[in-house]
Amino acid sequence: MSTTKVDPTLNAKVVPVSTHLEEAEEDNRMFGFIVFLLSESVIFLSFFVGYIVYKTNATDWLPAGFEGLEVREPFINTIVLVSSSFVIYFAERFLQKENLWGFRIFWLLTMAMGSFFLYGQAVEWMGLPFGFKDGVFGGTFYLLTGFHGLHVLTGVLLQGIMLGRSFIPNNYAEGEYGVAATSLFWHFVDVIWIVLFLLIYVWR
Amino acid sequence: MTNQTGNQEQRTRDLKRVFNWRRVLGLSVLTAANLAISYWMGQQAYGWLPPQASSESVLVDKLFSFMTAVGTFIFIGVTGTLLYSMIYQRAAKYDPTDGPPIEGNTKLEIIWTAVPIMLIIWIGTVSFQTYDQMSLLEPFAPAVMKTAGTLPGDQKVAVPGDLEPTEREMPIEVRSRQWSWEFYYPEADVSSTELHIPVDKRARFKLTSEDVIHGFYVPAFRVKQDIIPGREINFSFTPIREGRYRLRDSQYSGTYFASNQTNVVVESEDNYQKWLANAAQTPLSPAENVASESFDKAAEGSISLGWATVRPAPAPMVNYTSSEKDTYE
Amino acid sequence: MSNAVETRPPKTPPELTQQPAPGAPDNWRRFFSFSTDHKVIGIQYIVTAFVFFLFGGLLAMVMRGELITPEADLVDRTVYNGLFTMHGTIMLFMWTFPMLNGLANYIVPLQIGARDMAFPRLNAAAFWMVPVFGVILITSFFIPGGPSQSGWWAYPPVSLQNPTGNLINGQALWLVAVALSGVSSIMGAVNIVTTIFRMRAPGMGWFRMPAFCWTVLSAQLIQLIGLPALTAGAVMLLLDLTVGTSFFDPARGGDPVLYQHFFWFYSHPAVYVIVLPIFGVFSEIFPVYSRKPLFGYKVVVVSSLLITLFSLVVWVHHMFASGTPGWMRMLFMFSTMAISIPTGIKVFAWVATVWGGKIRLTSAMLFALGGLTTFLFAGITGIMLASTPFDIHVNNTYFVVGHFHYVINGAVVMGFYAAIYHWFPKMTGRMYYEGLGKLHFALTFIGINLIFLPMHPLGLMGMPRRVASYDPEFAFYNVIASLGGFLLGVSTLPFILNMLSSWVRGEEAGDNPWRAIGLEWLVSSPPPHENFEEIPIVVSPPYGYGSDEPLVSNEPAGHPVGNPEGKVGQGAIA
Ligand code: HEA
Ligand code: HEA
Ligand code: CUA
Ligand SMILES: [Cu+2]
C-alpha cells in the first residue's frame, strides 16, 4: 500500500480544512472581502489618476467665474469622518468584551457621524455655482465626491443592518463577520476620503 | 522500478548524451540550415511590403527583414524540435510505461532565459535606432502638445533623405473629417483633396481633425499618426520615389470609414510647383466625396438596410479634386 | 476497450456520482437550476459560453461573406460595423471569459482537493449574470439605431456620437453589458483567489499545486487589478453618453486619449487573463500524454506571476500611433518585449517536457501541440508589433488582426478544445470518439491557418482593419481568408456532434482513463457531490510521471487508492 509517512514539517504549513462547506465559507469571508476591497480601491485610484491628468493638462481648469472650492466646511466634514473611524473601533472593542450596549452606543455614534458627513456633502453640493456638465472640472468633482458619497451611504446602511441584528438574541456571541467587515469597509472609505480631500480641496 | 539513485544515474546519463560529439555535429548542421533558411526569409520579407517610397520605408523594411529572420529562426527551431518528437518519440500502441523522469536542468534553463534576453535587447536596440532615425516625432520630448511651436525633427541633421534640413517651409495642413481629407497649402492658399508633395524633400504636416479621431496613413511611406481632435500634431517624413500612392484613414472613424481614402502624388519639385500654381488659379468647387454621396442616396430612401448614421460633413470646397477611387498604382 | 478491465476500481454507487447536491434535481434539469455545486456551475459556464461562441462565429461568417468581394455589397456599412463590434465583444466577454471561469470552476477545486469553491452562492450568482448581460447585448441588435458600432474598444468620440439621439441606444446597452460582465468577473475572481489561497488540501504547499491552478490564480489577480480601471473608464463614458458630462469629449475640454489609457490598462492585461489558463492547460496536458514530469515545474509556475506583473506595464503598445509622445513609445516598446522572457521560459519548458517522452497523439494532445505552434507564431508577430517603428506601419491593419487571431483563435480556442477533450471523461464519465476529435483538429488547424495567415501579407500591404470595402489589390488574399473562415465554421460541426453523442452514449470512461496524476483523477467520473469523502493529504509535487512517489497519503474517494498514479494500464490507449 502506498500509505507512506506524512512529512512532519508539513503540518505547520497546512491550511485549515473545514469539513463542512458552510464552516469553510465563514472562515473565508473576511479574506474574500479584503481581496474585494483591494480590487475596488483600483476604481478610486483610476478616478484619481484621471483627475490628476485633467488637472495638470487642462488649459482652463476651473469653470469661468469660479475662484476655487471653499475648504472650511469640507475640512470640518473631514474631521468628523476621520474621527468616526476611531469611534467604530471602540464599538468593535466593546463587542469583543461582550458589552452589547457599549457596542450599540458607539456604533450609533458612528452612524450619526457618517450621516453628518453626508448631510454636509449635500449642503456643499447645493451651494456650488457649477454643475457636472461644466467642463472636466465639474465632471470629475461630482464624480469623485458622488462616488465616494455612495460608499459612505452604503456604509451607513450596512451599519444600520448590523445594529438591527445586534438585537437578535445571542447573534453576536462569538463575534460577527458582518461587524468586522462593516468596520473594515468604514476604514477603507475614510482612507479614500483623505486622499480625495487632499487632491480636490488642498491641492491648488 | 527506479529509485532515487536510479534517477540520479539516469540524469547523468542524459547529460553525457547531450555532450556526445555526434550530437554536437548534427546539431551544428541543423543550426546552420536553420540560419540559412532564416536569412533567406529575411530577404523575402522585402517583397511582402509595398514600394519603398519614403526614406522611412527603407529603415522600416530593414528592421522588418531583420525581425523576420530572427523570428523564422526561433519558429523553425521550436516547431522543428516538436515535430521531431511527434514523429519519432511516439509511444508504442500498448506500451504503458513512462518516459524518463527528468524534472529540469538548471543549465539548460539558464541558457534559454539568457538567450531571449539577449535577443530582445538586440531587437530593442535596432528598433530604437530605427525610430530615432525616422524622427517622426521627437523620441524623448512630448512632441504632441496643444501649443506646439517648434517643429519636431528639425534639430536632427542626419535624417536620411532630408536633403535640405535647414530649409523650413510652412507645414501642409491636413484637415480630416467624417469622411473626407483636405490638404491646405498655406503659402499658396490652395486646398486640395489630393496630397501633392515634392520628392526628396522633408514633407511637414500639421494634422487636425474636426470631429473624431482619424489616422493619417500612407502604406508606401510606412508612416502613420492618429489625429486627435482638439490638438495640432506636427508630423514629417521624406518621400523619395515619384509616383501615386494611397492615403488611408487608419483609425476607425464611423460609418463611411472604409471609403475615407485618397491619393498622394509624389512628383519632382518642378511639377509640384506647376501643380501648385495651377491649383491656385482654379476656383473652389465641391470635391468628389463617397461618404456624402452615398449618404444622400440612402437618405433619398432608394435603398438602405442599415442603421442610423452620423451625417457626413459636406464635401469640402477645394481648388483641386481627384477621384477617391484606387488608381492601381 | 483495453486489456485490463479487472484492475479498474469498483464503481462508485450511482447515488454518489449522479447527485450534484442532496435534494437537488438529479438529471439534466440541474443545469438549468440555481445550483451551487462548482461542477454544475462549471458546465453551465462552458456550455453557455460555447453557445455564444457559435453566435459570435456566425457574425464572423457574415463578415467574411462581405469581405470576399471588394465592394460593400452584402450588408450595409453600418451593419458591417455593428457586426465586427459585436463579434469582438461577444468573443471576449461572452466566450473566452465565461469559458475560462467554467474551466477554473470545474477543475480548480478538484485539483486542490477542496469540496467546492469558497463561496458557492456567490459563484452561482456570478454565473447567472452571464445570460443576463448576454441577452442585454444581443437585444441591442433589435433596437432603433442597432447595436454599438464603435468597435470593441468603443473609443470616443465615435462612441459618443449616438446618431439616433435616443437615451437607450446600442452603445449604452453595450456599456451596461460590459459593466455587468465586469461585476460578474470580479465576483468570480474574488471567489477563485480565495479558494486557491485558503482551501488547498493539507500538504499542498504552493509548490505542490498543479500549474493550471497557478495560471488561474495569476489570471484572476489581473482581473482584480485591471477590471476596476476599465470600469472607471466605462462609467465615465456612460456618463458622457447619457447625462452629458464631458470627460472624453474634445469639443468640450475632454481628453479622448485618456479613455484609451483606461481601456488598454485593462484590455491589454485581459489578453493574458485569457491566455494564462491556456498555458496552464498546456502544462497539464503535455506531461500526461508524454508521460514525463513538467520540465522545470517551479520556474514555469513562477513565470506565470512574472507575466502577470509585466502585463500591467505594457498597455501603451496599443497606442503607439495615438497621441503618445516619443519617450512613452520607446519605454513601452522595451517593457512589451520583456514579456517574451517569462513566456519563452514556458515555451521551452513544454518543448523539453515533450522531448524524449512516450507521446500519444490523442485529440487533447493534438490540440495542445497545434495551439503551441500557433501561439509561437503569434508571439513572434507580437514581438514585431512591439517594435514601435514597425508597428507604426502595421498598426490598425490586418497584420494586427492576424496576430491576435493566431493567439486567440489559434492558441486559446485550440487550448479550450484541448482542455475539453482532456477533462471530458472526468466531467461526464464517458469517452468521446477519438476519430471525430482528430477530424475536428485537422479542420480547425487548416482552417485557422487558411484564414489568418493571409491577413499578415494584407496588413503588410496596408489594408486597414474594420473596413467593409477595400481596394481591389487586396482581393486575392481576402478570398482565401474567407474560404478558410468558412472551413473554420464547418470545423465546429464534428465537435458538436462528438460532444452531444458521447455525452449521451459514449463508452464508460472510468476514473482515470489517461492514467494521469492529479487529485481530480482520484475521484470517480463524474466526481461525487463535495468531491472527496475524506480530504486527501498531499505528499509530493505534481506530475510525478516515471517516479514512484505516491501523490497522497490517504484514501480520498469512495474506493481504495491502491495505486494513485494509476500505473497499471487501464482505460483507453490511443
Ligand atoms: C491571448 C491573447 C494575446 C496574447 C497572448 C498576445 C501576446 C502578445 N502580443 Fe498581442 N494582441 C492581442 C492578443 C494577444 N496578444 C489582441 C486581441 C490584440 C489587438 C486588440 C485590438 O486591437 O483589437 C493584440 C495586439 C497587440 C499589439 C498592438 C498592435 C497594434 O494595435 O498596433 C501589440 C504590440 O506590441 C502586441 C504584442 C504582443 C506581444 C509582444 C505578445 C507577447 O506576449 C508574446 C510573447 C510570446 C513569444 C515571443 C513567443 C515565445 C517566446 C520565445 C520562444 C522566446 C524567444 C523569443 C524572442 C526573444 C522573440 N499585441
Ligand atoms: C476570442 C476571440 C475571437 C475569436 C474566437 C474570433 C474568431 C473569428 N474571427 Fe474574430 N475578432 C475578435 C476576436 C475573436 N475572433 C476581435 C476582438 C476582433 C476585433 C473587433 C474589432 O475590431 O472591434 C475580431 C475581428 C475579426 C475580423 C476583422 C474585422 C474587421 O476588422 O473588419 C475578422 C475578419 O475576418 C474576424 C474573423 C473571425 C473568424 C472567421 C473567426 C472564426 O473562429 C469563427 C469560427 C466560426 C464559427 C464558430 C461559427 C460556426 C457557426 C456555424 C457553423 C453556424 C451554426 C450556428 C448557429 C446557427 C448558432 N474577426
Ligand atoms: Cu462584398 Cu465587401
Ligand atoms: Cu496588448
PDB file of C-alpha atoms in Angstrom, chain B residues 1-2 7 23 48-50 60 63-64 67-68 71 74-75 78-79 81-82 84-86 89-105 108-109 112-113 116-117 120 123-125 127-128 130-131 134 136-144 178 211-213 217 219 222-226 228-231 246 248-259 261 290 304-310 326 328, chain C residues 76-79 81 84 141 145-147 149-151 153 155-158 161 163-164 250 255-257 260 291-297 299 321-327 329-330 333-334 337-338 340-341 345 347-349 351-352 354-361 369 372-373 376-377 380 383-384 387-390 392-397 459-462 464-469 471-474 515 545-548 567 573:
ATOM      1  CA  MET B   1      11.399   0.260 -10.504  1.00  0.00           C
ATOM      2  CA  THR B   2      13.742   3.194 -10.361  1.00  0.00           C
ATOM      3  CA  ASN B   7      17.106   8.736 -11.146  1.00  0.00           C
ATOM      4  CA  ARG B  23      25.111  15.089 -31.486  1.00  0.00           C
ATOM      5  CA  TRP B  48       5.819  41.447 -48.882  1.00  0.00           C
ATOM      6  CA  LEU B  49       5.785  45.191 -48.460  1.00  0.00           C
ATOM      7  CA  PRO B  50       4.608  47.995 -50.750  1.00  0.00           C
ATOM      8  CA  VAL B  60      11.383  50.133 -41.507  1.00  0.00           C
ATOM      9  CA  LEU B  63      14.028  46.360 -39.425  1.00  0.00           C
ATOM     10  CA  PHE B  64      11.215  44.089 -40.564  1.00  0.00           C
ATOM     11  CA  MET B  67      12.895  40.625 -37.262  1.00  0.00           C
ATOM     12  CA  THR B  68      11.556  38.191 -39.836  1.00  0.00           C
ATOM     13  CA  GLY B  71      11.515  35.125 -35.882  1.00  0.00           C
ATOM     14  CA  ILE B  74      13.016  30.769 -33.398  1.00  0.00           C
ATOM     15  CA  PHE B  75       9.931  29.369 -35.099  1.00  0.00           C
ATOM     16  CA  VAL B  78      10.962  25.227 -31.730  1.00  0.00           C
ATOM     17  CA  THR B  79       8.494  23.655 -34.131  1.00  0.00           C
ATOM     18  CA  THR B  81      12.020  20.037 -32.259  1.00  0.00           C
ATOM     19  CA  LEU B  82       8.341  19.446 -31.569  1.00  0.00           C
ATOM     20  CA  TYR B  84      10.771  15.520 -34.358  1.00  0.00           C
ATOM     21  CA  SER B  85       9.276  14.404 -31.043  1.00  0.00           C
ATOM     22  CA  MET B  86       5.852  13.939 -32.554  1.00  0.00           C
ATOM     23  CA  GLN B  89       9.082   9.618 -29.975  1.00  0.00           C
ATOM     24  CA  ARG B  90       5.601   8.188 -30.062  1.00  0.00           C
ATOM     25  CA  ALA B  91       4.646   5.513 -27.551  1.00  0.00           C
ATOM     26  CA  ALA B  92       4.048   2.070 -28.978  1.00  0.00           C
ATOM     27  CA  LYS B  93       0.446   1.040 -29.074  1.00  0.00           C
ATOM     28  CA  TYR B  94       0.197  -0.960 -25.858  1.00  0.00           C
ATOM     29  CA  ASP B  95       3.232   0.442 -24.087  1.00  0.00           C
ATOM     30  CA  PRO B  96       2.077   1.711 -20.702  1.00  0.00           C
ATOM     31  CA  THR B  97       5.492   2.741 -19.361  1.00  0.00           C
ATOM     32  CA  ASP B  98       6.545   6.272 -18.576  1.00  0.00           C
ATOM     33  CA  GLY B  99       9.279   8.407 -20.060  1.00  0.00           C
ATOM     34  CA  PRO B 100      12.440   9.341 -18.141  1.00  0.00           C
ATOM     35  CA  PRO B 101      11.538  11.331 -15.017  1.00  0.00           C
ATOM     36  CA  ILE B 102      13.577  14.408 -15.870  1.00  0.00           C
ATOM     37  CA  GLU B 103      12.318  17.277 -13.792  1.00  0.00           C
ATOM     38  CA  GLY B 104      14.561  20.031 -15.006  1.00  0.00           C
ATOM     39  CA  ASN B 105      18.048  21.043 -15.901  1.00  0.00           C
ATOM     40  CA  LEU B 108      19.501  24.483 -19.877  1.00  0.00           C
ATOM     41  CA  GLU B 109      17.033  26.732 -18.106  1.00  0.00           C
ATOM     42  CA  TRP B 112      17.002  29.618 -22.511  1.00  0.00           C
ATOM     43  CA  THR B 113      16.375  32.541 -20.246  1.00  0.00           C
ATOM     44  CA  PRO B 116      15.774  35.559 -25.265  1.00  0.00           C
ATOM     45  CA  ILE B 117      17.056  38.361 -23.039  1.00  0.00           C
ATOM     46  CA  ILE B 120      15.199  41.242 -27.214  1.00  0.00           C
ATOM     47  CA  ILE B 123      15.784  43.702 -31.378  1.00  0.00           C
ATOM     48  CA  GLY B 124      15.003  46.535 -29.000  1.00  0.00           C
ATOM     49  CA  THR B 125      18.201  48.394 -29.778  1.00  0.00           C
ATOM     50  CA  SER B 127      14.174  49.259 -33.191  1.00  0.00           C
ATOM     51  CA  PHE B 128      15.196  52.181 -31.048  1.00  0.00           C
ATOM     52  CA  THR B 130      15.396  52.970 -36.369  1.00  0.00           C
ATOM     53  CA  TYR B 131      12.804  55.023 -34.568  1.00  0.00           C
ATOM     54  CA  MET B 134      12.900  58.267 -38.507  1.00  0.00           C
ATOM     55  CA  LEU B 136       8.554  61.356 -36.996  1.00  0.00           C
ATOM     56  CA  LEU B 137       8.052  62.950 -33.630  1.00  0.00           C
ATOM     57  CA  GLU B 138      10.773  63.685 -31.118  1.00  0.00           C
ATOM     58  CA  PRO B 139      11.718  60.494 -29.291  1.00  0.00           C
ATOM     59  CA  PHE B 140      12.367  61.979 -25.879  1.00  0.00           C
ATOM     60  CA  ALA B 141      10.177  65.026 -25.712  1.00  0.00           C
ATOM     61  CA  PRO B 142       6.426  65.238 -25.520  1.00  0.00           C
ATOM     62  CA  ALA B 143       6.108  66.368 -29.099  1.00  0.00           C
ATOM     63  CA  VAL B 144       2.360  66.120 -29.259  1.00  0.00           C
ATOM     64  CA  GLN B 178     -16.056  62.371 -41.220  1.00  0.00           C
ATOM     65  CA  ASP B 211     -14.788  65.637 -35.257  1.00  0.00           C
ATOM     66  CA  VAL B 212     -13.400  62.264 -34.223  1.00  0.00           C
ATOM     67  CA  ILE B 213     -10.007  60.580 -34.226  1.00  0.00           C
ATOM     68  CA  TYR B 217      -1.605  56.542 -43.093  1.00  0.00           C
ATOM     69  CA  PRO B 219       1.413  52.393 -46.584  1.00  0.00           C
ATOM     70  CA  ARG B 222       5.279  53.286 -43.684  1.00  0.00           C
ATOM     71  CA  VAL B 223       4.141  56.238 -41.626  1.00  0.00           C
ATOM     72  CA  LYS B 224       1.032  56.629 -39.587  1.00  0.00           C
ATOM     73  CA  GLN B 225      -0.249  59.051 -36.987  1.00  0.00           C
ATOM     74  CA  ASP B 226      -3.572  59.322 -35.217  1.00  0.00           C
ATOM     75  CA  ILE B 228      -6.660  63.754 -32.156  1.00  0.00           C
ATOM     76  CA  PRO B 229      -9.435  66.346 -32.304  1.00  0.00           C
ATOM     77  CA  GLY B 230      -8.583  69.406 -30.267  1.00  0.00           C
ATOM     78  CA  ARG B 231      -4.848  69.071 -30.861  1.00  0.00           C
ATOM     79  CA  ARG B 246      -2.895  55.612 -51.436  1.00  0.00           C
ATOM     80  CA  ARG B 248      -5.901  55.855 -45.897  1.00  0.00           C
ATOM     81  CA  ASP B 249      -7.745  56.657 -42.742  1.00  0.00           C
ATOM     82  CA  SER B 250      -6.269  54.193 -40.276  1.00  0.00           C
ATOM     83  CA  GLN B 251      -8.215  54.971 -37.121  1.00  0.00           C
ATOM     84  CA  TYR B 252     -11.764  53.665 -37.244  1.00  0.00           C
ATOM     85  CA  SER B 253     -13.977  56.711 -37.542  1.00  0.00           C
ATOM     86  CA  GLY B 254     -17.534  55.508 -38.067  1.00  0.00           C
ATOM     87  CA  THR B 255     -19.896  54.522 -40.854  1.00  0.00           C
ATOM     88  CA  TYR B 256     -18.005  55.516 -44.005  1.00  0.00           C
ATOM     89  CA  PHE B 257     -14.567  54.885 -42.529  1.00  0.00           C
ATOM     90  CA  ALA B 258     -13.641  52.403 -45.262  1.00  0.00           C
ATOM     91  CA  SER B 259     -14.147  54.942 -48.032  1.00  0.00           C
ATOM     92  CA  GLN B 261      -9.155  57.321 -48.688  1.00  0.00           C
ATOM     93  CA  VAL B 290     -18.052  58.959 -51.472  1.00  0.00           C
ATOM     94  CA  SER B 304     -30.833  51.398 -47.175  1.00  0.00           C
ATOM     95  CA  LEU B 305     -30.989  48.348 -44.998  1.00  0.00           C
ATOM     96  CA  GLY B 306     -28.643  49.904 -42.491  1.00  0.00           C
ATOM     97  CA  TRP B 307     -28.919  51.580 -39.139  1.00  0.00           C
ATOM     98  CA  ALA B 308     -28.836  55.275 -38.324  1.00  0.00           C
ATOM     99  CA  THR B 309     -25.563  57.019 -39.022  1.00  0.00           C
ATOM    100  CA  VAL B 310     -23.890  60.307 -38.304  1.00  0.00           C
ATOM    101  CA  ASP B 326      -7.974  53.446 -56.227  1.00  0.00           C
ATOM    102  CA  TYR B 328      -3.987  50.864 -59.422  1.00  0.00           C
TER     103      TYR B 328
ATOM    104  CA  ASP C  76     -24.824  47.904 -45.351  1.00  0.00           C
ATOM    105  CA  ARG C  77     -21.738  49.622 -43.959  1.00  0.00           C
ATOM    106  CA  THR C  78     -23.446  50.350 -40.660  1.00  0.00           C
ATOM    107  CA  VAL C  79     -24.342  46.690 -40.354  1.00  0.00           C
ATOM    108  CA  ASN C  81     -19.546  47.988 -38.351  1.00  0.00           C
ATOM    109  CA  PHE C  84     -17.333  43.395 -36.013  1.00  0.00           C
ATOM    110  CA  PHE C 141     -29.488  44.265 -32.377  1.00  0.00           C
ATOM    111  CA  GLY C 145     -30.216  52.502 -34.383  1.00  0.00           C
ATOM    112  CA  GLY C 146     -28.867  48.994 -33.939  1.00  0.00           C
ATOM    113  CA  PRO C 147     -26.043  47.756 -31.738  1.00  0.00           C
ATOM    114  CA  GLN C 149     -20.829  50.394 -33.978  1.00  0.00           C
ATOM    115  CA  SER C 150     -17.694  51.819 -32.439  1.00  0.00           C
ATOM    116  CA  GLY C 151     -15.543  48.692 -32.364  1.00  0.00           C
ATOM    117  CA  TRP C 153     -12.641  49.489 -27.936  1.00  0.00           C
ATOM    118  CA  TYR C 155     -13.123  54.835 -28.487  1.00  0.00           C
ATOM    119  CA  PRO C 156     -14.674  58.253 -28.024  1.00  0.00           C
ATOM    120  CA  PRO C 157     -15.608  60.493 -29.788  1.00  0.00           C
ATOM    121  CA  VAL C 158     -17.043  57.908 -32.210  1.00  0.00           C
ATOM    122  CA  GLN C 161     -21.907  60.249 -31.382  1.00  0.00           C
ATOM    123  CA  PRO C 163     -26.915  59.279 -34.232  1.00  0.00           C
ATOM    124  CA  THR C 164     -30.440  58.333 -33.094  1.00  0.00           C
ATOM    125  CA  PRO C 250     -12.628  67.013 -27.000  1.00  0.00           C
ATOM    126  CA  ASP C 255      -9.492  64.081 -23.385  1.00  0.00           C
ATOM    127  CA  PRO C 256     -10.251  61.110 -25.656  1.00  0.00           C
ATOM    128  CA  VAL C 257      -6.741  59.717 -25.248  1.00  0.00           C
ATOM    129  CA  GLN C 260      -7.591  54.874 -24.376  1.00  0.00           C
ATOM    130  CA  ARG C 291       4.420  10.569 -19.676  1.00  0.00           C
ATOM    131  CA  LYS C 292       7.120  12.827 -18.296  1.00  0.00           C
ATOM    132  CA  PRO C 293       7.129  15.366 -15.463  1.00  0.00           C
ATOM    133  CA  LEU C 294       6.600  19.005 -16.369  1.00  0.00           C
ATOM    134  CA  PHE C 295      10.076  20.258 -17.127  1.00  0.00           C
ATOM    135  CA  GLY C 296      11.225  22.970 -14.716  1.00  0.00           C
ATOM    136  CA  TYR C 297       7.912  22.983 -12.849  1.00  0.00           C
ATOM    137  CA  VAL C 299      10.235  28.074 -12.945  1.00  0.00           C
ATOM    138  CA  ALA C 321       0.264  55.600 -33.292  1.00  0.00           C
ATOM    139  CA  SER C 322      -2.068  57.552 -30.982  1.00  0.00           C
ATOM    140  CA  GLY C 323      -1.249  60.855 -29.434  1.00  0.00           C
ATOM    141  CA  THR C 324       1.599  59.397 -27.392  1.00  0.00           C
ATOM    142  CA  PRO C 325       4.926  61.174 -27.026  1.00  0.00           C
ATOM    143  CA  GLY C 326       8.102  59.522 -28.244  1.00  0.00           C
ATOM    144  CA  TRP C 327       9.550  58.655 -24.830  1.00  0.00           C
ATOM    145  CA  ARG C 329       6.588  54.834 -27.193  1.00  0.00           C
ATOM    146  CA  MET C 330      10.156  53.735 -26.502  1.00  0.00           C
ATOM    147  CA  MET C 333       8.378  49.083 -26.560  1.00  0.00           C
ATOM    148  CA  PHE C 334      11.011  47.705 -24.215  1.00  0.00           C
ATOM    149  CA  MET C 337       9.403  42.930 -25.448  1.00  0.00           C
ATOM    150  CA  ALA C 338      10.367  41.854 -21.943  1.00  0.00           C
ATOM    151  CA  SER C 340       8.841  37.291 -24.181  1.00  0.00           C
ATOM    152  CA  ILE C 341      11.262  36.230 -21.438  1.00  0.00           C
ATOM    153  CA  ILE C 345      10.693  30.030 -20.427  1.00  0.00           C
ATOM    154  CA  VAL C 347       7.535  27.521 -24.292  1.00  0.00           C
ATOM    155  CA  PHE C 348      10.958  25.947 -23.970  1.00  0.00           C
ATOM    156  CA  ALA C 349       9.879  24.023 -20.880  1.00  0.00           C
ATOM    157  CA  VAL C 351       9.205  21.503 -25.640  1.00  0.00           C
ATOM    158  CA  ALA C 352      11.572  19.892 -23.141  1.00  0.00           C
ATOM    159  CA  VAL C 354       7.550  16.585 -24.743  1.00  0.00           C
ATOM    160  CA  TRP C 355      11.126  15.806 -25.802  1.00  0.00           C
ATOM    161  CA  GLY C 356      12.100  12.201 -25.221  1.00  0.00           C
ATOM    162  CA  GLY C 357       8.679  11.272 -23.890  1.00  0.00           C
ATOM    163  CA  LYS C 358       6.316   8.500 -24.797  1.00  0.00           C
ATOM    164  CA  ILE C 359       3.986  10.559 -26.844  1.00  0.00           C
ATOM    165  CA  ARG C 360       0.361   9.739 -27.508  1.00  0.00           C
ATOM    166  CA  LEU C 361      -1.343  11.928 -30.059  1.00  0.00           C
ATOM    167  CA  LEU C 369       0.564  20.901 -29.798  1.00  0.00           C
ATOM    168  CA  LEU C 372       1.508  25.797 -29.035  1.00  0.00           C
ATOM    169  CA  THR C 373       2.709  26.266 -32.602  1.00  0.00           C
ATOM    170  CA  LEU C 376       4.620  30.659 -31.087  1.00  0.00           C
ATOM    171  CA  PHE C 377       3.845  32.203 -34.440  1.00  0.00           C
ATOM    172  CA  ILE C 380       6.759  36.301 -32.828  1.00  0.00           C
ATOM    173  CA  ILE C 383       7.285  40.977 -30.743  1.00  0.00           C
ATOM    174  CA  MET C 384       7.335  42.557 -34.206  1.00  0.00           C
ATOM    175  CA  SER C 387       8.803  47.266 -32.181  1.00  0.00           C
ATOM    176  CA  THR C 388       7.417  50.793 -32.495  1.00  0.00           C
ATOM    177  CA  PRO C 389       8.751  51.768 -35.928  1.00  0.00           C
ATOM    178  CA  PHE C 390       7.345  48.626 -37.472  1.00  0.00           C
ATOM    179  CA  ILE C 392       3.580  52.358 -36.913  1.00  0.00           C
ATOM    180  CA  HIS C 393       3.321  50.784 -40.334  1.00  0.00           C
ATOM    181  CA  VAL C 394       1.016  47.885 -39.483  1.00  0.00           C
ATOM    182  CA  ASN C 395      -0.978  49.321 -36.590  1.00  0.00           C
ATOM    183  CA  ASN C 396      -4.728  49.084 -37.321  1.00  0.00           C
ATOM    184  CA  THR C 397      -4.125  46.884 -40.315  1.00  0.00           C
ATOM    185  CA  GLY C 459      -1.596  44.074 -43.340  1.00  0.00           C
ATOM    186  CA  LEU C 460       1.917  44.482 -44.663  1.00  0.00           C
ATOM    187  CA  MET C 461       0.452  45.775 -47.923  1.00  0.00           C
ATOM    188  CA  GLY C 462      -1.505  48.302 -45.932  1.00  0.00           C
ATOM    189  CA  PRO C 464      -6.764  48.711 -42.741  1.00  0.00           C
ATOM    190  CA  ARG C 465      -8.930  46.673 -40.403  1.00  0.00           C
ATOM    191  CA  ARG C 466     -12.619  47.440 -39.775  1.00  0.00           C
ATOM    192  CA  VAL C 467     -13.384  48.168 -43.401  1.00  0.00           C
ATOM    193  CA  ALA C 468     -16.486  46.944 -45.228  1.00  0.00           C
ATOM    194  CA  SER C 469     -14.963  47.736 -48.625  1.00  0.00           C
ATOM    195  CA  ASP C 471      -9.176  48.483 -52.802  1.00  0.00           C
ATOM    196  CA  PRO C 472      -9.148  45.673 -55.408  1.00  0.00           C
ATOM    197  CA  GLU C 473      -5.434  44.969 -54.912  1.00  0.00           C
ATOM    198  CA  PHE C 474      -6.364  43.208 -51.651  1.00  0.00           C
ATOM    199  CA  ARG C 515      -3.550   7.322 -16.277  1.00  0.00           C
ATOM    200  CA  TYR C 545       5.463  10.574 -14.038  1.00  0.00           C
ATOM    201  CA  GLY C 546       8.112   7.922 -14.151  1.00  0.00           C
ATOM    202  CA  SER C 547       8.990   8.155 -10.472  1.00  0.00           C
ATOM    203  CA  ASP C 548       7.174   6.036  -7.972  1.00  0.00           C
ATOM    204  CA  LYS C 567       0.235   2.717 -13.007  1.00  0.00           C
ATOM    205  CA  ILE C 573      -4.788   3.863 -25.009  1.00  0.00           C
TER     206      ILE C 573
END
